C-alpha positions as a printed Julia matrix, in Angstrom:
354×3 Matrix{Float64}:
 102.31  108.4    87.84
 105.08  106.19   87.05
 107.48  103.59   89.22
 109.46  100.64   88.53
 110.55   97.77   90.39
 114.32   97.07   91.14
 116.52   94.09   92.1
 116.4    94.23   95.86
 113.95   92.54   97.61
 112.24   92.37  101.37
 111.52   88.92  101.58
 108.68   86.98  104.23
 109.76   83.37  104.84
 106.38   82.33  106.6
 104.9    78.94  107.19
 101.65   78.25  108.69
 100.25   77.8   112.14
  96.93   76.22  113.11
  96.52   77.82  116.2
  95.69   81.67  114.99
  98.66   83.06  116.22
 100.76   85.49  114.16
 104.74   85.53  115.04
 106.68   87.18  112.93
 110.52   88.01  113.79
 112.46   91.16  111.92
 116.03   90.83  111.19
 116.26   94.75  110.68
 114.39   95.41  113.94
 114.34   94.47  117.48
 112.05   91.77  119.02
 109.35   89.14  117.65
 105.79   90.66  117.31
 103.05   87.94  118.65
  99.59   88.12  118.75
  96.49   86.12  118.1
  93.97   86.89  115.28
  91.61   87.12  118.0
  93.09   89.72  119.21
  94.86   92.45  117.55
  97.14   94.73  119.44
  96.2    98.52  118.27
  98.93  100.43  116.38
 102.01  101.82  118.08
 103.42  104.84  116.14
 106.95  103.83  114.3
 106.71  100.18  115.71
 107.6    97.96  112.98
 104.86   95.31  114.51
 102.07   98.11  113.48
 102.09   96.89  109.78
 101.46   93.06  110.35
  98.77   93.53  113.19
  97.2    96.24  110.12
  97.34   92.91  107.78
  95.25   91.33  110.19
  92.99   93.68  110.53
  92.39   94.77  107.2
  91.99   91.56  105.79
  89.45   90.23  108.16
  87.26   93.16  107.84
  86.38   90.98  104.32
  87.67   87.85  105.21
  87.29   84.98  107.34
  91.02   84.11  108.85
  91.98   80.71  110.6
  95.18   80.08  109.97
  97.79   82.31  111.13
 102.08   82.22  110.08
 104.92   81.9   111.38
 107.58   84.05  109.56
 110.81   85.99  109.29
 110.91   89.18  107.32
 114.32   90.02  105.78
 115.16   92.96  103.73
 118.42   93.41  101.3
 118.87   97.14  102.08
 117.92   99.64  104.99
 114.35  100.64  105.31
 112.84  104.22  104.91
 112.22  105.67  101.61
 112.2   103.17   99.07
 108.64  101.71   99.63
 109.67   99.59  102.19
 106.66   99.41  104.53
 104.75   98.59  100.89
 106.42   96.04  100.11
 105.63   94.55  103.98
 102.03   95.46  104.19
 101.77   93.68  100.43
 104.29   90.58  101.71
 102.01   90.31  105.44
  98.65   90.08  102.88
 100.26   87.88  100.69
 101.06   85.83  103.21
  97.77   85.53  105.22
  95.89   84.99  102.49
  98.34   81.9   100.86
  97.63   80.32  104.12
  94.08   80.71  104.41
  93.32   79.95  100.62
  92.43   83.08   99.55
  92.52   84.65   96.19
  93.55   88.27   95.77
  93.32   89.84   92.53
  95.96   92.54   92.24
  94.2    95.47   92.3
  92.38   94.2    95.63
  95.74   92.97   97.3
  97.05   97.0    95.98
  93.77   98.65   97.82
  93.8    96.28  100.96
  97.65   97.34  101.46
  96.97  101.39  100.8
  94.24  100.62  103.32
  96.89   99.5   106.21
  98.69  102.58  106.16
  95.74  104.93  105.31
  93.36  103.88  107.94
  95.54  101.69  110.47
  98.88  103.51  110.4
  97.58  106.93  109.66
  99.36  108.02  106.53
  97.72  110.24  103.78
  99.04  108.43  100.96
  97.97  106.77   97.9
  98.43  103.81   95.77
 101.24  104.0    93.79
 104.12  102.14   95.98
 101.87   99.3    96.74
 100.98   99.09   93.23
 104.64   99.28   92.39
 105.58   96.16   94.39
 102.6    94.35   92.89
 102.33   95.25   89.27
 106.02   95.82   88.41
 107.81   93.7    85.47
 111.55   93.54   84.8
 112.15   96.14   81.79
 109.37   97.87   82.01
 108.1   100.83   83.21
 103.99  101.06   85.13
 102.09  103.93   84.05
  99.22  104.3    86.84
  96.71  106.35   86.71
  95.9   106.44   90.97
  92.16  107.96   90.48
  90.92  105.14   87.69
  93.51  102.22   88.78
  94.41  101.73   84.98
  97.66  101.11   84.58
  99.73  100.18   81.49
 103.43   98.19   81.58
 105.62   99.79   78.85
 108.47   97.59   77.98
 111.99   99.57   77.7
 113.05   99.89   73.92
 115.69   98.37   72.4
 116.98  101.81   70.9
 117.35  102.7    75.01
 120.79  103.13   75.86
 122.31  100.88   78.65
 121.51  102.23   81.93
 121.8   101.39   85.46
 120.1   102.36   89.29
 121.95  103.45   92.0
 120.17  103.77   95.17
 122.07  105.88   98.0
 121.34  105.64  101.17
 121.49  108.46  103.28
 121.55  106.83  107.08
 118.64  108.79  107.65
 115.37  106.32  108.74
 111.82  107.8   110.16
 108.5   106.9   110.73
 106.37  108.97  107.71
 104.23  109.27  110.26
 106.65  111.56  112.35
 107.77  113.49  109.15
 105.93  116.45  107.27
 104.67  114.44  105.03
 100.74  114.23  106.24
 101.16  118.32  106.45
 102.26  118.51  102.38
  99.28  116.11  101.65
  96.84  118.59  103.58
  98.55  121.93  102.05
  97.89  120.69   98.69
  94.2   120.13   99.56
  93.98  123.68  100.72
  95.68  124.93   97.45
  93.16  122.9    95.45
  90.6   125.24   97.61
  92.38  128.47   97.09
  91.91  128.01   93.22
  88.2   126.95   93.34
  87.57  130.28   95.84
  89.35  132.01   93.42
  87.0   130.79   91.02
  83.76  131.17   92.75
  83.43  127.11   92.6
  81.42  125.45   95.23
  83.94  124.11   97.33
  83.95  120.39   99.01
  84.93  119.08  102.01
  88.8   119.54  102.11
  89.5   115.61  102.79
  87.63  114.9    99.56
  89.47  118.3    97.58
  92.55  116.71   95.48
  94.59  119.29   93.01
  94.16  116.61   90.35
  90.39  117.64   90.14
  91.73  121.16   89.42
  92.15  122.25   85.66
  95.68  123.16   84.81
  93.93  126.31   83.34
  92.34  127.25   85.97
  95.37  126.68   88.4
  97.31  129.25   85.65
  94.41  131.4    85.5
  94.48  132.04   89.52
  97.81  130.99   90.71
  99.28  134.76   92.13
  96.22  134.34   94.58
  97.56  131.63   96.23
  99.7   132.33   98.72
 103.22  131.22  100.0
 103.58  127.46  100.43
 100.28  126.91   98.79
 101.3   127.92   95.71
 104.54  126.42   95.67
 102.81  122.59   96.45
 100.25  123.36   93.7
 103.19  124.17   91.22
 104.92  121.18   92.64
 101.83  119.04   91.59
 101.2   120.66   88.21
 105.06  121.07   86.65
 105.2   116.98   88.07
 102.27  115.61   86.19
 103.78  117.37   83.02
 107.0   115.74   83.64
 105.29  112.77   83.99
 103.98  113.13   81.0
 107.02  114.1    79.64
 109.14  111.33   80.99
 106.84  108.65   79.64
 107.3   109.82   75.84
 110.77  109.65   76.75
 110.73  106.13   77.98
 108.66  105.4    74.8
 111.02  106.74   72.61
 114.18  105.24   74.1
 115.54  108.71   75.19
 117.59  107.77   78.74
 118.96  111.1    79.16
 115.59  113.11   78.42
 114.15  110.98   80.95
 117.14  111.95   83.33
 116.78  115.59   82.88
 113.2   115.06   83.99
 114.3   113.24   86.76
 116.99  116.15   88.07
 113.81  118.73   87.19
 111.29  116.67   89.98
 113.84  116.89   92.56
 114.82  120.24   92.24
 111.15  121.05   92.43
 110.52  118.48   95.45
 113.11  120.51   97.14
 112.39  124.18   96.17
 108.37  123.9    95.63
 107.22  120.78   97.8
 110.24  121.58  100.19
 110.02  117.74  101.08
 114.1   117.15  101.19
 116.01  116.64  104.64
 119.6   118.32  104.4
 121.1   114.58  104.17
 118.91  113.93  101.36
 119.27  117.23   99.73
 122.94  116.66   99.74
 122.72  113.51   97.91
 120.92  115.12   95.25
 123.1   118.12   94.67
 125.97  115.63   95.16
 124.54  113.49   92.21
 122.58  115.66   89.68
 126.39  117.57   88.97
 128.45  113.89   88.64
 129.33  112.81   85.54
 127.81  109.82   84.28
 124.44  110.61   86.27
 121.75  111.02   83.96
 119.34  112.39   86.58
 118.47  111.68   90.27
 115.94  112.91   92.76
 114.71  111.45   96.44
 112.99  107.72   96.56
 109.73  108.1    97.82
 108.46  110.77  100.02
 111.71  112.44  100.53
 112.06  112.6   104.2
 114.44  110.25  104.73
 116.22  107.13  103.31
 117.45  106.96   99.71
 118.29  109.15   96.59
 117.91  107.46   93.01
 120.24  107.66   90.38
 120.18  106.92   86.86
 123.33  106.36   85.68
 125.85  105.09   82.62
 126.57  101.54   84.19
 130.21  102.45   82.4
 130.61  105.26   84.93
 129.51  103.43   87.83
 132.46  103.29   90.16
 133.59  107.23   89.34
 130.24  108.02   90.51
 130.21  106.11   93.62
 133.91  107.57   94.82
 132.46  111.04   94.59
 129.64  110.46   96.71
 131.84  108.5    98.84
 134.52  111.64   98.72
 131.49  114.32   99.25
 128.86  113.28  101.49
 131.3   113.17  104.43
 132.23  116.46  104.27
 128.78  117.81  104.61
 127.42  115.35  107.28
 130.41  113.46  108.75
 128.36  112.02  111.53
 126.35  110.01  109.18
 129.32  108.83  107.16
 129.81  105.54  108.46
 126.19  105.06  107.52
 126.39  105.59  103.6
 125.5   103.25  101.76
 125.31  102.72   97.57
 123.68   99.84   95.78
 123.99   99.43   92.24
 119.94   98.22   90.87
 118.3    96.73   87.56
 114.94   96.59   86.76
 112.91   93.39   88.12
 109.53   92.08   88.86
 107.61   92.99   91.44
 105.97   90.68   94.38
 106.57   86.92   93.71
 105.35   84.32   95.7
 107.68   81.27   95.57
 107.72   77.55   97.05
């Protein structure tokens, strides 16, 4: 898999408090979340409070914790869809453990923060946002590999022509947790079992069946006896890996708009094979993918709400943004006071500064 980080931050301005107690206030959200260590609220679905009291938790579980922060989280864009609630869960560790002098190496801080949203907020994800926000460096794209955690940081070519980000915001915010997006992770599980049946393969548990332990060949070999959406998340999963593949020669070799076509190619497929896209967000992305000056676009993160990505001639910039600005209106005018377009460059990921 492949991410990069951009130039707009959530930031955590925390200080320490001797007494235990965790109080953390939101700018984006309503209310101050308190608590002690001691005693750790349990989660409440959508609250933005769930993440830090899953900071606590997880990190204790290996961990002894004394000091607890005082701190205001701040974020430079709306939340939802551009690995927001990564970036906090990594920030909230980061934090704790500055405090209570201890040392994560990055690939621990990565699994402790998968871990908050896995097992304490209940999503079926894996680790490639956290390891985004933690692993990141300006210029260069991360190749992960989510099953081995090796990763590689390829720096962008000179050759590359000059390119720019802009992030879209769609005024559409939701829990994952209240989205569709546990139900794609389970449908591709059962796909990964209609192609071993189809095999006569000994089949595993279904939590522990991934597609990525399926051969392409096989998949190829059996893929008319899968049926309906099954098929269309395991062709979601195998055409992505190759443009994965795809798109990472291209980075390598400098090509921007090879890597753009593969970009429009992933979200037409997230939309007509994963069938991941709200309407607002599969507006953006026709809107974008047929602008001039757009080398390629498709959804930020899961696809259920928040943010389409566009790569885009920095030169064209403004004639880009004045047709989204002209378009998206007409086709949901009650979210067009809530559109919003941020121009991006590459940056580092998590920092911790003072």
């Amino acid at each position: 898999m492949t991410a990069l980080a951009v130039d707009r931050s959530l930031d955590l301005h925390f200080k320490p408090r001797d007494d235990g107690k965790i109080s953390v206030y939101s700018t984006g959200f309503s209310g101050r979340e308190t608590f002690h260590m001691d005693d750790v609220p349990g989660p409440v679905p959508g609250h933005w409070g769930a993440y830090l009291r899953g900071a606590v938790s997880v990190l204790r579980q290996e961990h002894h914790l004394e000091v607890g922060i005082e701190g205001v989280v701040d974020a430079s864009m709306p939340t939802g869809g551009l690995s927001s609630s990564a970036a906090v869960c990594t920030a909230y560790l980061t934090a704790l453990a500055d405090v209570n002098g201890i040392t994560l190496e990055p690939m621990e801080l990565v699994r402790a923060a998968h871990r908050i949203e896995r097992e304490y907020i209940g999503i079926q994800n894996g680790i490639l946002d956290y390891s985004a926000n933690v692993l990141s460096r300006k210029d260069s794209l991360l190749v992960l590999d989510c099953d081995t955690e090796e990763y590689e940081l390829i720096p962008r070519p000179d050759t590359m022509e000059p390119f720019t980000f802009l992030l879209v915001y769609s005024g559409v915010t939701k829990s994952l947790v209240s989205t569709g997006y546990n139900n794609r992770v389970n449908e591709c599980q059962a796909a990964a079992w209609y192609v071993q049946e189809a095999a006569g393969a000994e089949l595993a548990p279904l939590k522990e069946t991934c597609l990525r332990d399926v051969d392409p060949e096989l998949y190829r070999r059996y893929e008319h006896q899968i049926p309906g959406r099954f098929r269309r998340r395991a062709e979601h999963f195998f055409s992505e890996s190759n443009r994965v593949r795809r798109g990472v020669d291209a980075w390598r070799s400098g090509d921007v708009e090879l890597f753009g076509r593969l970009m429009n190619e992933s979200g037409q497929s997230s939309v007509e094979n994963y069938e991941c896209g709200s309407p607002e967000l599969v507006s953006l992305f026709e809107i974008l993918k047929t602008t001039p000056g757009v080398y390629g676009s498709r959804f930020s993160g899961a696809g259920f709400r928040g943010f389409c990505i566009a790569l885009a001639d920095p030169s064209r910039v403004e004639e880009i943004e004045a047709r989204v600005r002209d378009e998206y209106p007409k086709r949901h005018p009650e979210l067009s006071d809530a559109l919003e377009l941020y121009t991006c460059d590459t940056d580092n990921g998590l920092e911790l500064v003072g």
